[in-house]
CSV table of C-alpha atoms and ligand atoms in Angstrom, one decimal:
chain,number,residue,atom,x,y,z
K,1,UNK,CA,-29.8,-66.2,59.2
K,2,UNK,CA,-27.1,-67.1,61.1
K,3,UNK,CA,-26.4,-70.4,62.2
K,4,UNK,CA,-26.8,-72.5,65.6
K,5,UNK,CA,-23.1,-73.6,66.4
K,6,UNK,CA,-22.9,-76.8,68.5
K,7,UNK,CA,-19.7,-77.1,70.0
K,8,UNK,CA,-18.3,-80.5,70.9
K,9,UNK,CA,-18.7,-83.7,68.7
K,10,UNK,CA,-18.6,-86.0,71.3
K,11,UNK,CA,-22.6,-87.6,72.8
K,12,UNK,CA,-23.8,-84.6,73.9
K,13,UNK,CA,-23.0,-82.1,70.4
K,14,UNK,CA,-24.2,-84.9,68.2
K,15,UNK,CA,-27.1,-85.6,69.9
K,16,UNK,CA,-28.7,-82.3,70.1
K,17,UNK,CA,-27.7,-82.2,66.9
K,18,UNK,CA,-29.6,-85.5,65.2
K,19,UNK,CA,-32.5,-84.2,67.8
K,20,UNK,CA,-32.7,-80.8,65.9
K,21,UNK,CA,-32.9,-83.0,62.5
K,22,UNK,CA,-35.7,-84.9,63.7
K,23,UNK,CA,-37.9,-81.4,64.3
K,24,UNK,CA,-36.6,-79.0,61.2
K,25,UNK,CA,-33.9,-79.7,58.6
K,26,UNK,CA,-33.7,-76.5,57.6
K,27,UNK,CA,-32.3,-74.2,60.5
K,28,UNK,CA,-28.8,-73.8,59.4
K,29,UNK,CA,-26.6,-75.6,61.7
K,30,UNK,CA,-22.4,-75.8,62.4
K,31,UNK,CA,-20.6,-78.1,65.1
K,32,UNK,CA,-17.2,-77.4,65.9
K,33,UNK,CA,-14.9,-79.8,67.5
K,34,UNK,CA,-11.5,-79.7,68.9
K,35,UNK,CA,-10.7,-83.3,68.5
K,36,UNK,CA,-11.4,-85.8,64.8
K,37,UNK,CA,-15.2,-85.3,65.6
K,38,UNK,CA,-15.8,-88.7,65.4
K,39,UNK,CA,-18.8,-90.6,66.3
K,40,UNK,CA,-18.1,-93.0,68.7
K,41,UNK,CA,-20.0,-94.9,72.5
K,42,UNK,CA,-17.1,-93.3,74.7
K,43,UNK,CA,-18.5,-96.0,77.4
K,44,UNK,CA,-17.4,-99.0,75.4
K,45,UNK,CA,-13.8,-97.2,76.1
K,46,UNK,CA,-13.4,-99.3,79.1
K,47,UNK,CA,-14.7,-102.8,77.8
K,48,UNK,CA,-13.5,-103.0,74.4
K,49,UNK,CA,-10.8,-105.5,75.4
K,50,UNK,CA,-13.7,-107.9,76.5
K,51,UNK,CA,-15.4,-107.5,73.9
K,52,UNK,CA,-12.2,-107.7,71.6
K,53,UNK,CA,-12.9,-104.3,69.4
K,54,UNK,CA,-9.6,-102.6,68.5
K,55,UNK,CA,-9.7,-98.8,68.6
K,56,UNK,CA,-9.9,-98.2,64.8
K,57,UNK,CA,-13.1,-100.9,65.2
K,58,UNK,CA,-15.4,-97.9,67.9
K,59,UNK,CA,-16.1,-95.2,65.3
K,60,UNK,CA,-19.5,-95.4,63.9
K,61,UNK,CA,-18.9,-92.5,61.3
K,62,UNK,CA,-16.3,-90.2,60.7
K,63,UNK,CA,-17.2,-86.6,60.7
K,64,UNK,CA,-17.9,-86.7,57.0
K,65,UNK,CA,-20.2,-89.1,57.4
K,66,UNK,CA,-21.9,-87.3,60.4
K,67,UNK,CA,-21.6,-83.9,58.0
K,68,UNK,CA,-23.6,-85.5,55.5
K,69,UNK,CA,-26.4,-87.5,58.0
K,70,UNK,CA,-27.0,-84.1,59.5
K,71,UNK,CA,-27.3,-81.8,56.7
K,72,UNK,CA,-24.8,-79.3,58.3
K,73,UNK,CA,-20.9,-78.6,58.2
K,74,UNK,CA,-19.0,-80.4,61.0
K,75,UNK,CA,-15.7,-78.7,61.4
K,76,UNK,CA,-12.6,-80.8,62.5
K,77,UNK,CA,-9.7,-80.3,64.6
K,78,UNK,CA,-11.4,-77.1,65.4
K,79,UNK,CA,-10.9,-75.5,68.5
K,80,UNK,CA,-13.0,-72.5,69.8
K,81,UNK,CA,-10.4,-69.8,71.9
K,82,UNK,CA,-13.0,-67.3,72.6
K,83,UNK,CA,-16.9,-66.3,72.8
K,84,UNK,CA,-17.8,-62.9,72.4
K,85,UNK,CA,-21.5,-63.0,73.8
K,86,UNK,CA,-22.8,-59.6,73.5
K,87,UNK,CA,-21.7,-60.1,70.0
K,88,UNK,CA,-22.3,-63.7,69.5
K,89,UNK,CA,-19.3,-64.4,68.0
K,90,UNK,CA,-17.1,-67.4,68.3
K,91,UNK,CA,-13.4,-66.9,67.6
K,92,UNK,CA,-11.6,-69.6,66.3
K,93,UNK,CA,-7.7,-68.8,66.3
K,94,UNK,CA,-8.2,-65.9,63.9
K,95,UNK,CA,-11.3,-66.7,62.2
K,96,UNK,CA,-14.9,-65.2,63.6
K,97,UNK,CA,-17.9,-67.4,63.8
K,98,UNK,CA,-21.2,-65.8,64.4
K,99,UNK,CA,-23.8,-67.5,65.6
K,100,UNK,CA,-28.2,-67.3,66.2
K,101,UNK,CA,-27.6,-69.5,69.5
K,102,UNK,CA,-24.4,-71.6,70.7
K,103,UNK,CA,-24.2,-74.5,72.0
K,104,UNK,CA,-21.8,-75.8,74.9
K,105,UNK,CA,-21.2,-79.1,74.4
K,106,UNK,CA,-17.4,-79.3,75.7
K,107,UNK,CA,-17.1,-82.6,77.7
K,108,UNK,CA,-14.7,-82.8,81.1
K,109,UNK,CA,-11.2,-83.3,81.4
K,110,UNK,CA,-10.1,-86.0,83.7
K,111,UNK,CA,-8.7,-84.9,87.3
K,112,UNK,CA,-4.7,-85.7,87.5
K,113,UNK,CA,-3.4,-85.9,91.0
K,114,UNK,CA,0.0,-85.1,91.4
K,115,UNK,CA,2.7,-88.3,92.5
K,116,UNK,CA,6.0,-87.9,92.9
K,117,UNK,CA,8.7,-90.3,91.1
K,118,UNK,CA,11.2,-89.4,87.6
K,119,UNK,CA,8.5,-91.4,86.2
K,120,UNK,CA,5.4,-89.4,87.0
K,121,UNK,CA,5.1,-88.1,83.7
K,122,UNK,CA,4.6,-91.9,82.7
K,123,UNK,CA,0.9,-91.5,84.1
K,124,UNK,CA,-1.9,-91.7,81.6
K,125,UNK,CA,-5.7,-90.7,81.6
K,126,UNK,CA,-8.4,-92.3,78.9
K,127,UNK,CA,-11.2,-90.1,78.3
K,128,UNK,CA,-11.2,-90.0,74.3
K,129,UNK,CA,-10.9,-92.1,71.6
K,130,UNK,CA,-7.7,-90.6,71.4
K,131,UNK,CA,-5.9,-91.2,74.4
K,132,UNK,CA,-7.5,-94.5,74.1
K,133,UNK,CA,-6.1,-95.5,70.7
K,134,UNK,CA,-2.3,-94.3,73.0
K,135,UNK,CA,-3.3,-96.8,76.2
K,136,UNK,CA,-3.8,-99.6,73.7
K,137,UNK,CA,-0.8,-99.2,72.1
K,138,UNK,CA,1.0,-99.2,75.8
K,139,UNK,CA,-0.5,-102.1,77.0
K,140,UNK,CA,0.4,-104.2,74.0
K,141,UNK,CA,2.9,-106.5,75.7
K,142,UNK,CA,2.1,-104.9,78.9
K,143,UNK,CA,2.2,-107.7,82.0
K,144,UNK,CA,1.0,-105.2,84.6
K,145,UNK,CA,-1.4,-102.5,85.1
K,146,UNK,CA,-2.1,-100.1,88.0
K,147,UNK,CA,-5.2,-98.3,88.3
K,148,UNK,CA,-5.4,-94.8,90.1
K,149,UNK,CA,-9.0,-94.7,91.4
K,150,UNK,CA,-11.8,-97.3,92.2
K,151,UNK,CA,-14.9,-95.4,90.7
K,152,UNK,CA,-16.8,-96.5,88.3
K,153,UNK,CA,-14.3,-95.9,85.7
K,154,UNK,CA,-11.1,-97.5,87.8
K,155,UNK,CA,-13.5,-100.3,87.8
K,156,UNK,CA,-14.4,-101.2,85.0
K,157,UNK,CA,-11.0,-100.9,83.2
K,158,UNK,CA,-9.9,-103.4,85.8
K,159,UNK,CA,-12.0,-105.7,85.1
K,160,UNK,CA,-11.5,-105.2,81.4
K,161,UNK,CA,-7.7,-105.4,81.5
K,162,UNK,CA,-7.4,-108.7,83.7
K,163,UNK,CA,-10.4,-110.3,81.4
K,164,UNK,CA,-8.2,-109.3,78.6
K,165,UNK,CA,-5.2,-111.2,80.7
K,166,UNK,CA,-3.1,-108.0,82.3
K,167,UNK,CA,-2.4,-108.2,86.1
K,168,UNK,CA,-4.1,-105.5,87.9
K,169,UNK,CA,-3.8,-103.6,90.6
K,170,UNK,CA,-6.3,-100.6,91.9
K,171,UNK,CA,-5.0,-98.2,94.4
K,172,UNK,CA,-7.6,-95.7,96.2
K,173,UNK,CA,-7.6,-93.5,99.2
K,174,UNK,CA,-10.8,-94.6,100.2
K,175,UNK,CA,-11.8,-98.0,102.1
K,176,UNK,CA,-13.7,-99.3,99.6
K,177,UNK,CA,-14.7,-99.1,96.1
K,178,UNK,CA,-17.3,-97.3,94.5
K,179,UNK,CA,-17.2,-95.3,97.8
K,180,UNK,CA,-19.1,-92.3,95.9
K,181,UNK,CA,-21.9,-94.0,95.0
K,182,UNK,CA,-22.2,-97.3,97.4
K,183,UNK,CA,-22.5,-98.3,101.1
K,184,UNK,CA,-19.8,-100.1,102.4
K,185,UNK,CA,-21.4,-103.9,102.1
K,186,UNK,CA,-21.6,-103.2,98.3
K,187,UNK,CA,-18.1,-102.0,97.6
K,188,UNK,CA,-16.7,-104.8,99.6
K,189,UNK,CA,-18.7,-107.1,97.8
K,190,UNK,CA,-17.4,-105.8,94.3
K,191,UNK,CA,-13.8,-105.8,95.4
K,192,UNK,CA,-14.5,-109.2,96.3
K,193,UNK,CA,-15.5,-110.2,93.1
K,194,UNK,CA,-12.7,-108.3,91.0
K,195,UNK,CA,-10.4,-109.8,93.3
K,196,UNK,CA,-11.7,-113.5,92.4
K,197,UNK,CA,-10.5,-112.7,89.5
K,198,UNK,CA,-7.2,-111.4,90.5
K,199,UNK,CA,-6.9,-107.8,90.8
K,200,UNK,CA,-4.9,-106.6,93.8
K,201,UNK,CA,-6.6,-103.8,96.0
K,202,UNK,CA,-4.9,-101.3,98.4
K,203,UNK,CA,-7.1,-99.2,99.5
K,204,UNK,CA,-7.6,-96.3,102.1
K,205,UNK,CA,-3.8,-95.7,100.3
K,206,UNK,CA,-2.5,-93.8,97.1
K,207,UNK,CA,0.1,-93.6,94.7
K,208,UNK,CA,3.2,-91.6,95.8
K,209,UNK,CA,5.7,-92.2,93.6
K,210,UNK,CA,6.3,-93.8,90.2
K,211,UNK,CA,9.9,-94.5,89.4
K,212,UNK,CA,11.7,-96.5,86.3
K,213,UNK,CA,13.4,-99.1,86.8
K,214,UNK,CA,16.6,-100.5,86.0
K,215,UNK,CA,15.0,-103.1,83.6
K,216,UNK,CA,12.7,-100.8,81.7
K,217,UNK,CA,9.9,-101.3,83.8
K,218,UNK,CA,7.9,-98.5,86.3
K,219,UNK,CA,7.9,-99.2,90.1
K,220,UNK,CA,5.0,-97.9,91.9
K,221,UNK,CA,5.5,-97.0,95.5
K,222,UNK,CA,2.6,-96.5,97.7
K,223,UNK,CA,1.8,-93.9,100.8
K,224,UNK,CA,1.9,-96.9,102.6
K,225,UNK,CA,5.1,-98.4,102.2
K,226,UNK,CA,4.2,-101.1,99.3
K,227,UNK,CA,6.2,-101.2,96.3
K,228,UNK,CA,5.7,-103.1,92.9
K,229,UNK,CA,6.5,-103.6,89.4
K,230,UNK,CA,4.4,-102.5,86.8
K,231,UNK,CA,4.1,-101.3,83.1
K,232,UNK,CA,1.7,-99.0,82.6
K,233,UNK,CA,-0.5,-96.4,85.5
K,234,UNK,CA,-4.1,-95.5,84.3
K,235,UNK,CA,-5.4,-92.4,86.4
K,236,UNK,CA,-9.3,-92.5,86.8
K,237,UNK,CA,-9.8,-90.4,89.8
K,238,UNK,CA,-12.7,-88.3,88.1
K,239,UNK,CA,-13.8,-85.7,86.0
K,240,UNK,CA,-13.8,-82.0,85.9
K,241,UNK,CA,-16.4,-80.2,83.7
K,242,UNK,CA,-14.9,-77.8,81.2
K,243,UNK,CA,-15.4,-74.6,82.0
K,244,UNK,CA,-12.3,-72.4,81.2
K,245,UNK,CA,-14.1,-71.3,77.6
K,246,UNK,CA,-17.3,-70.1,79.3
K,247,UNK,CA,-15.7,-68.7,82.3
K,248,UNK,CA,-13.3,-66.9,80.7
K,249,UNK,CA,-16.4,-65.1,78.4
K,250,UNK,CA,-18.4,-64.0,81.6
K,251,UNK,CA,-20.4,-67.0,81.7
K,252,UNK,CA,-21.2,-67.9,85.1
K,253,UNK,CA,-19.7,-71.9,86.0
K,254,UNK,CA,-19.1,-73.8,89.5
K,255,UNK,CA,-18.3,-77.1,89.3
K,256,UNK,CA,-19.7,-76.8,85.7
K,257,UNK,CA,-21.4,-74.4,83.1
K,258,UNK,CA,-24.3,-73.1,85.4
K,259,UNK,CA,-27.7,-73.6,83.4
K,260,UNK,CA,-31.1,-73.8,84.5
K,261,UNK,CA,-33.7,-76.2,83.9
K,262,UNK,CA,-34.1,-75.3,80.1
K,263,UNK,CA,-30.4,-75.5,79.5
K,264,UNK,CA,-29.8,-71.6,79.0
K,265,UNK,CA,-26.3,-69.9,80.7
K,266,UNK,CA,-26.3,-66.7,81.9
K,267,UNK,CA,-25.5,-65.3,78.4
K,268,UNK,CA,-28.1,-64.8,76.0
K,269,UNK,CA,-28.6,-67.5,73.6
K,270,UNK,CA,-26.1,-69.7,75.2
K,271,UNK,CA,-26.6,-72.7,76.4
K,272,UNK,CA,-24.7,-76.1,77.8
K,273,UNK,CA,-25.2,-80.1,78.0
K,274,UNK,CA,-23.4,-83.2,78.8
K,275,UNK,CA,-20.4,-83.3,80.6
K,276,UNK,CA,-19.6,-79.8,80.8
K,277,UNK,CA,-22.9,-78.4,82.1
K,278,UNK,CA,-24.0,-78.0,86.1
K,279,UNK,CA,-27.8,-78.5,85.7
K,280,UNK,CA,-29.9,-77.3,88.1
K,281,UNK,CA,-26.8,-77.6,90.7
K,282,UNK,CA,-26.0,-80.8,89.4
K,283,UNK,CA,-23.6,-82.3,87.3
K,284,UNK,CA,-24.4,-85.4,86.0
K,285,UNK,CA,-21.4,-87.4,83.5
K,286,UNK,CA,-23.5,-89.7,82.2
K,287,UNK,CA,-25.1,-91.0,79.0
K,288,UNK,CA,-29.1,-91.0,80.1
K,289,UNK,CA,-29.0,-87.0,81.3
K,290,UNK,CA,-27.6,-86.4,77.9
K,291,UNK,CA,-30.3,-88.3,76.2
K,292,UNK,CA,-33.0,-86.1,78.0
K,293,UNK,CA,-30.8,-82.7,77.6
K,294,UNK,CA,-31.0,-83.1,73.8
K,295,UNK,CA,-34.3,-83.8,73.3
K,296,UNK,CA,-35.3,-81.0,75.3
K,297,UNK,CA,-32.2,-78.4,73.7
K,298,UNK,CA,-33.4,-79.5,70.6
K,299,UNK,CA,-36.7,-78.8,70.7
K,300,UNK,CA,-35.7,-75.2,72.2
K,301,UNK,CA,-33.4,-74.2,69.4
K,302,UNK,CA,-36.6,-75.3,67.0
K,303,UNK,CA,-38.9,-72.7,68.5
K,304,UNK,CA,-40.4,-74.6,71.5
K,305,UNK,CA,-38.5,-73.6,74.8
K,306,UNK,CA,-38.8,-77.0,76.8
K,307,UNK,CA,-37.6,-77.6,80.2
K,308,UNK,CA,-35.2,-80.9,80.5
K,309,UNK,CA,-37.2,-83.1,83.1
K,310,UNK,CA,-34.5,-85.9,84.5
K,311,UNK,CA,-36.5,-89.4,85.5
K,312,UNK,CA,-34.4,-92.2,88.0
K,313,UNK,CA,-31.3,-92.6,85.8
K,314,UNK,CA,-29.8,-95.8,87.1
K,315,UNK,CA,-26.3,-96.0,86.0
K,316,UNK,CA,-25.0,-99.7,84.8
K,317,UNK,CA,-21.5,-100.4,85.8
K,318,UNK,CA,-20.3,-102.8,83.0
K,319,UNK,CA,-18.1,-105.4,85.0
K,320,UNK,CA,-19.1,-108.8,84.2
K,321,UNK,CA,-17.8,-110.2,86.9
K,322,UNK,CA,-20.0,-108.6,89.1
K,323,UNK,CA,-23.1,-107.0,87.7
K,324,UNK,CA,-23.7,-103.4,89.4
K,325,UNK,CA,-27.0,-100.9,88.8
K,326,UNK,CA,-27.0,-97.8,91.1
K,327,UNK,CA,-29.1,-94.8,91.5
K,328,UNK,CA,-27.9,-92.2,93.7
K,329,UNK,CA,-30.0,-90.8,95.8
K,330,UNK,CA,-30.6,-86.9,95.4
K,331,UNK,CA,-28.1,-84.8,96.8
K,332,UNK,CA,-29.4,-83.0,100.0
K,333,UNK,CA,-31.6,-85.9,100.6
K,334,UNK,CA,-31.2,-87.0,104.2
K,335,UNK,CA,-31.3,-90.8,105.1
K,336,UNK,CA,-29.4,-93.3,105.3
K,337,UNK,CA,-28.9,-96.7,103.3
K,338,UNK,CA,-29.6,-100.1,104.4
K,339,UNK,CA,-27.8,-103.1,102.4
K,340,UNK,CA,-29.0,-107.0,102.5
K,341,UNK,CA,-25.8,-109.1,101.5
K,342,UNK,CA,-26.0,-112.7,100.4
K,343,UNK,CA,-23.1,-114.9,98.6
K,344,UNK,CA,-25.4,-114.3,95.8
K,345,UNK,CA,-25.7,-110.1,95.6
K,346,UNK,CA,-25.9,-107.1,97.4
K,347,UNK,CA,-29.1,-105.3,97.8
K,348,UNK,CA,-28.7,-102.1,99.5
K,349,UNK,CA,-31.5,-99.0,99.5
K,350,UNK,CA,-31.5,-95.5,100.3
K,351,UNK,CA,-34.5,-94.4,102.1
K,352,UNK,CA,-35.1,-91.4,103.3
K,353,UNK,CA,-35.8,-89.7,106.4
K,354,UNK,CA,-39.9,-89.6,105.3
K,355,UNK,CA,-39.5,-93.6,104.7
K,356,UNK,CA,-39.7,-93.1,100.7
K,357,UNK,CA,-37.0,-94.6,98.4
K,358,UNK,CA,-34.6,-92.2,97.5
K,359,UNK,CA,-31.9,-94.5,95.8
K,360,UNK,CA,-30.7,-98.1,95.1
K,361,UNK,CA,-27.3,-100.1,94.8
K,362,UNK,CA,-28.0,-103.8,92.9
K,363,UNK,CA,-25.3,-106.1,92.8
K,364,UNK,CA,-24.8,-109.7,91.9
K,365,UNK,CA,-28.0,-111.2,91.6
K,366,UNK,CA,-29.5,-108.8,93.3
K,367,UNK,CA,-29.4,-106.1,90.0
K,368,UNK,CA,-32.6,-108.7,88.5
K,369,UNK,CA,-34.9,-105.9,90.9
K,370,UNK,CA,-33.6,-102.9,88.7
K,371,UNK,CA,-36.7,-101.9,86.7
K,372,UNK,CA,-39.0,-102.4,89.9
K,373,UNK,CA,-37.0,-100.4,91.9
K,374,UNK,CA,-36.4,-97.4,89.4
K,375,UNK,CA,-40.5,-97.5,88.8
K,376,UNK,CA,-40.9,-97.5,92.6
K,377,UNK,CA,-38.5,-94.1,92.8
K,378,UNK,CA,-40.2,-92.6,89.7
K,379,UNK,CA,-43.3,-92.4,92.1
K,380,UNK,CA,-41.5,-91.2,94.9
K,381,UNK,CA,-40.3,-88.5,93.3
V,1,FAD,C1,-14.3,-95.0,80.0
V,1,FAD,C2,-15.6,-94.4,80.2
V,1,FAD,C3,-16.7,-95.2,80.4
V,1,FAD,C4,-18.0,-94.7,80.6
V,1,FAD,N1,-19.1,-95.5,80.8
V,1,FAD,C5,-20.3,-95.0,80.9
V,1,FAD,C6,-21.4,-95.8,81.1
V,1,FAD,O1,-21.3,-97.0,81.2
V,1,FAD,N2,-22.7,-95.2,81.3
V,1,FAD,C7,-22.8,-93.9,81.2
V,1,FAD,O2,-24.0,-93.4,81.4
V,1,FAD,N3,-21.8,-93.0,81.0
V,1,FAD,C8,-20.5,-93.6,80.9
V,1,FAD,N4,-19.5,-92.7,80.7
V,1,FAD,C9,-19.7,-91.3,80.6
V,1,FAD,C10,-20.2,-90.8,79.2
V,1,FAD,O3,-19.5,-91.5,78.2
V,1,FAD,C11,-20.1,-89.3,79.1
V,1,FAD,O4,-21.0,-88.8,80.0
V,1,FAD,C12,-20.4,-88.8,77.7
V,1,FAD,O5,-19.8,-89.5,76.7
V,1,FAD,C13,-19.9,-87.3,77.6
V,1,FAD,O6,-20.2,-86.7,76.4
V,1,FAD,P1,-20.0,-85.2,76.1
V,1,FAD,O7,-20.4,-85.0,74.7
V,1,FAD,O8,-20.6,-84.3,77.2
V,1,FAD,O9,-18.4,-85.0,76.2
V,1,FAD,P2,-17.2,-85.5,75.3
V,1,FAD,O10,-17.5,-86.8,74.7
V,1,FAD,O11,-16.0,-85.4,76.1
V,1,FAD,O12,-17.2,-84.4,74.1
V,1,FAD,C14,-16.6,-83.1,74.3
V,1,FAD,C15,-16.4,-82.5,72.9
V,1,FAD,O13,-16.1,-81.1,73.1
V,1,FAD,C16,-15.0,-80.8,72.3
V,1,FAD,N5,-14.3,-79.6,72.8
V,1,FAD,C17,-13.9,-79.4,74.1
V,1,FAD,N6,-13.4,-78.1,74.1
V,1,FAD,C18,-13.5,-77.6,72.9
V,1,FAD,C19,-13.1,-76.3,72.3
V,1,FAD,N7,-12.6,-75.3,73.1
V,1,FAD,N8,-13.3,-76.1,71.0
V,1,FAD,C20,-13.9,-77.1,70.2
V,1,FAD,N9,-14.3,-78.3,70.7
V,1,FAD,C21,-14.1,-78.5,72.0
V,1,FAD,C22,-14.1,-82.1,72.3
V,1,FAD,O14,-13.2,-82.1,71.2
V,1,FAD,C23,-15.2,-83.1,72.1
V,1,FAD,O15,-15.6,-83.2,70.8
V,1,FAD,C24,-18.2,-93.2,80.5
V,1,FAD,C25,-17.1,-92.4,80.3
V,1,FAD,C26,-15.8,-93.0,80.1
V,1,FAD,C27,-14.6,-92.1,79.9
């Protein structure tokens, strides 16, 4: 029989994968992985300076060890150029890989915007263990960091690099931060916070240049006029599911891998989760879908097709200094939010035009309401 190939080591391949163990041990089973396969919590990525854990210190098991937990051949610094679906073949470099079903499990790349300067090159993105392990090593000594993008990633690595003593600053185009998942009053009340503890916003601005300077250092110049030293530019203006692979086979992908409720493509015995996959129009980069994906993939691949079935999924957004829970409301869901803002917190809700709640931003104090609010939106939906 030929094997299920999983492939992508990162939450969503391993997790399908220990899922499948729990239901049959037997099935034969082979993930693939372009990077050290590793198994790490990417989201302590932007708070392991707070919490002091070098990057050597965020592997739980190597891929050995994850080899022999799952009973199944976990292959390397392995990268797949090609699927052959009518065929079910995987093709990596010159070796063929068949495969019973496959597995998409490929992650996003982060988006790079482009900014001008002969030190544009110097612009980094963290979305790996890898690249981590590289930022760490830059910032070592580092006075000064500029963040590209106030999302929930800019975010949280600002708050991690000035708790680990870096000056900060966070340039976005929009006017506040968070401005993708919050109402005004709550971004303002965030920036407020990071800014307490000195990080330096310009917003509704960008980045248009980054330059070297005489004394080693990189000067960033802003679209609107600002200039300043710093050491080290961190991009974090989002992600972009891979798609290239699939695409490039006939799969059908938008923003991500198009798959339907039960996680199937539009090849046969394909299927994709995490990161990379556009479930049911939506893609959703974040741990909890993943953890309801699997289950449901895994039972699939065992013999029981399930559908994935997504409850609220508040996301946490880990900055101490001020504590944030949201749940976005659906897209296409017409309303309009409505934010109570005390020194204390932020409460702002999402109700919809029929007067049920559709979605929630909690900040401050205010984030003690999460689990009564995400029960009241599980019966709304
Ligand atoms: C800094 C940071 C903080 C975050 N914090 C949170 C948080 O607090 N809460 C939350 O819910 N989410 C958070 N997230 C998001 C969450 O971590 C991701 O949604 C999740 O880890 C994605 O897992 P994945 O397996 O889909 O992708 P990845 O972890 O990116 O794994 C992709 C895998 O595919 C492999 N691959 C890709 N292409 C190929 C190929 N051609 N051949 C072979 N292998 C290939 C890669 O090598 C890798 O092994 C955070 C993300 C980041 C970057």
């Amino acid at each position: 029989m030929e094997p299920v190939v999983v492939v992508g080591a990162g939450l969503a391949g391993y997790t399908v994968a220990r899922e499948m163990r729990k239901l049959n041990r037997e099935i034969p089973l082979i993930l693939v992985a372009a990077d050290s396969a590793h198994f790490y919590p990417k989201p302590q990525l932007s708070t392991a300076l707070a919490t002091k854990k070098l990057p050597e210190q965020l592997p739980q098991a190597d891929a050995e060890q994850m080899s022999a937990q799952l009973g199944a051949p976990v292959r390397a610094n392995v990268t797949v150029t090609g699927i052959d679906t009518a065929g079910a073949t995987l093709q990596l470099g010159d070796e063929a890989l068949r495969y019973s079903s496959l597995v998409l499990a490929l992650g996003a790349d982060q988006i790079t915007i482009p900014v001008g300067g002969d030190a544009a090159d110097a612009v980094v993105t963290v979305n790996d263990l890898a690249d981590y392990g590289k930022f760490r090593g830059l910032i070592d000594g580092a006075r000064h960091v500029t963040i590209i993008g106030g999302g929930l990633i800019g975010c949280e690595f600002a708050n991690d690099l000035i708790a680990g003593g870096h000056g900060v600053a966070v340039v976005d185009t929009a006017d506040w931060p968070l401005s993708r998942l919050v109402p005004a009053e709550a971004g303002t009340f965030r920036q407020k916070a990071l800014a307490g503890l000195g990080v330096d916003w310009f917003l509704s601005n960008a980045v248009a240049a980054v330059d070297r300077a005489a004394d080693g250092r990189l000067r960033v110049r802003l679209a609107g006029g600002e200039e300043f030293a710093s050491d080290v530019v961190l991009s974090a203006v989002g992600l972009r599911p891979r798609t290239a692979l699939a695409s490039a086979a006939g799969i059908v992908t938008n923003r991500g891998i198009v798959v339907d409720s039960h996680l199937r493509t539009s090849a046969e015995n394909v299927y994709a989760l995490g990161d990379c996959a556009e479930i049911d129009g939506l893609v959703m980069p974040y741990v909890l879908p993943i953890m309801h994906s699997a289950r449901a993939l895994a039972a699939t691949l065992t013999g029981a097709p399930t559908q994935t079935v997504f409850p609220p999924m508040p996301v946490m957004i880990k900055t101490p200094a001020c504590p944030t829970i949201v749940a976005t409301p659906p897209v296409g869901v017409a309303g309009a939010w409505n934010a109570g803002v005390t020194e204390e917190g932020v409460r702002a809700l999402y109700v919809a035009t029929d007067g049920t709640l559709a979605g929630f931003a909690l900040l401050g104090n205010a984030s003690k309401e999460r689990a009564a609010l995400t029960k009241q939106l599980g019966s709304a939906a």
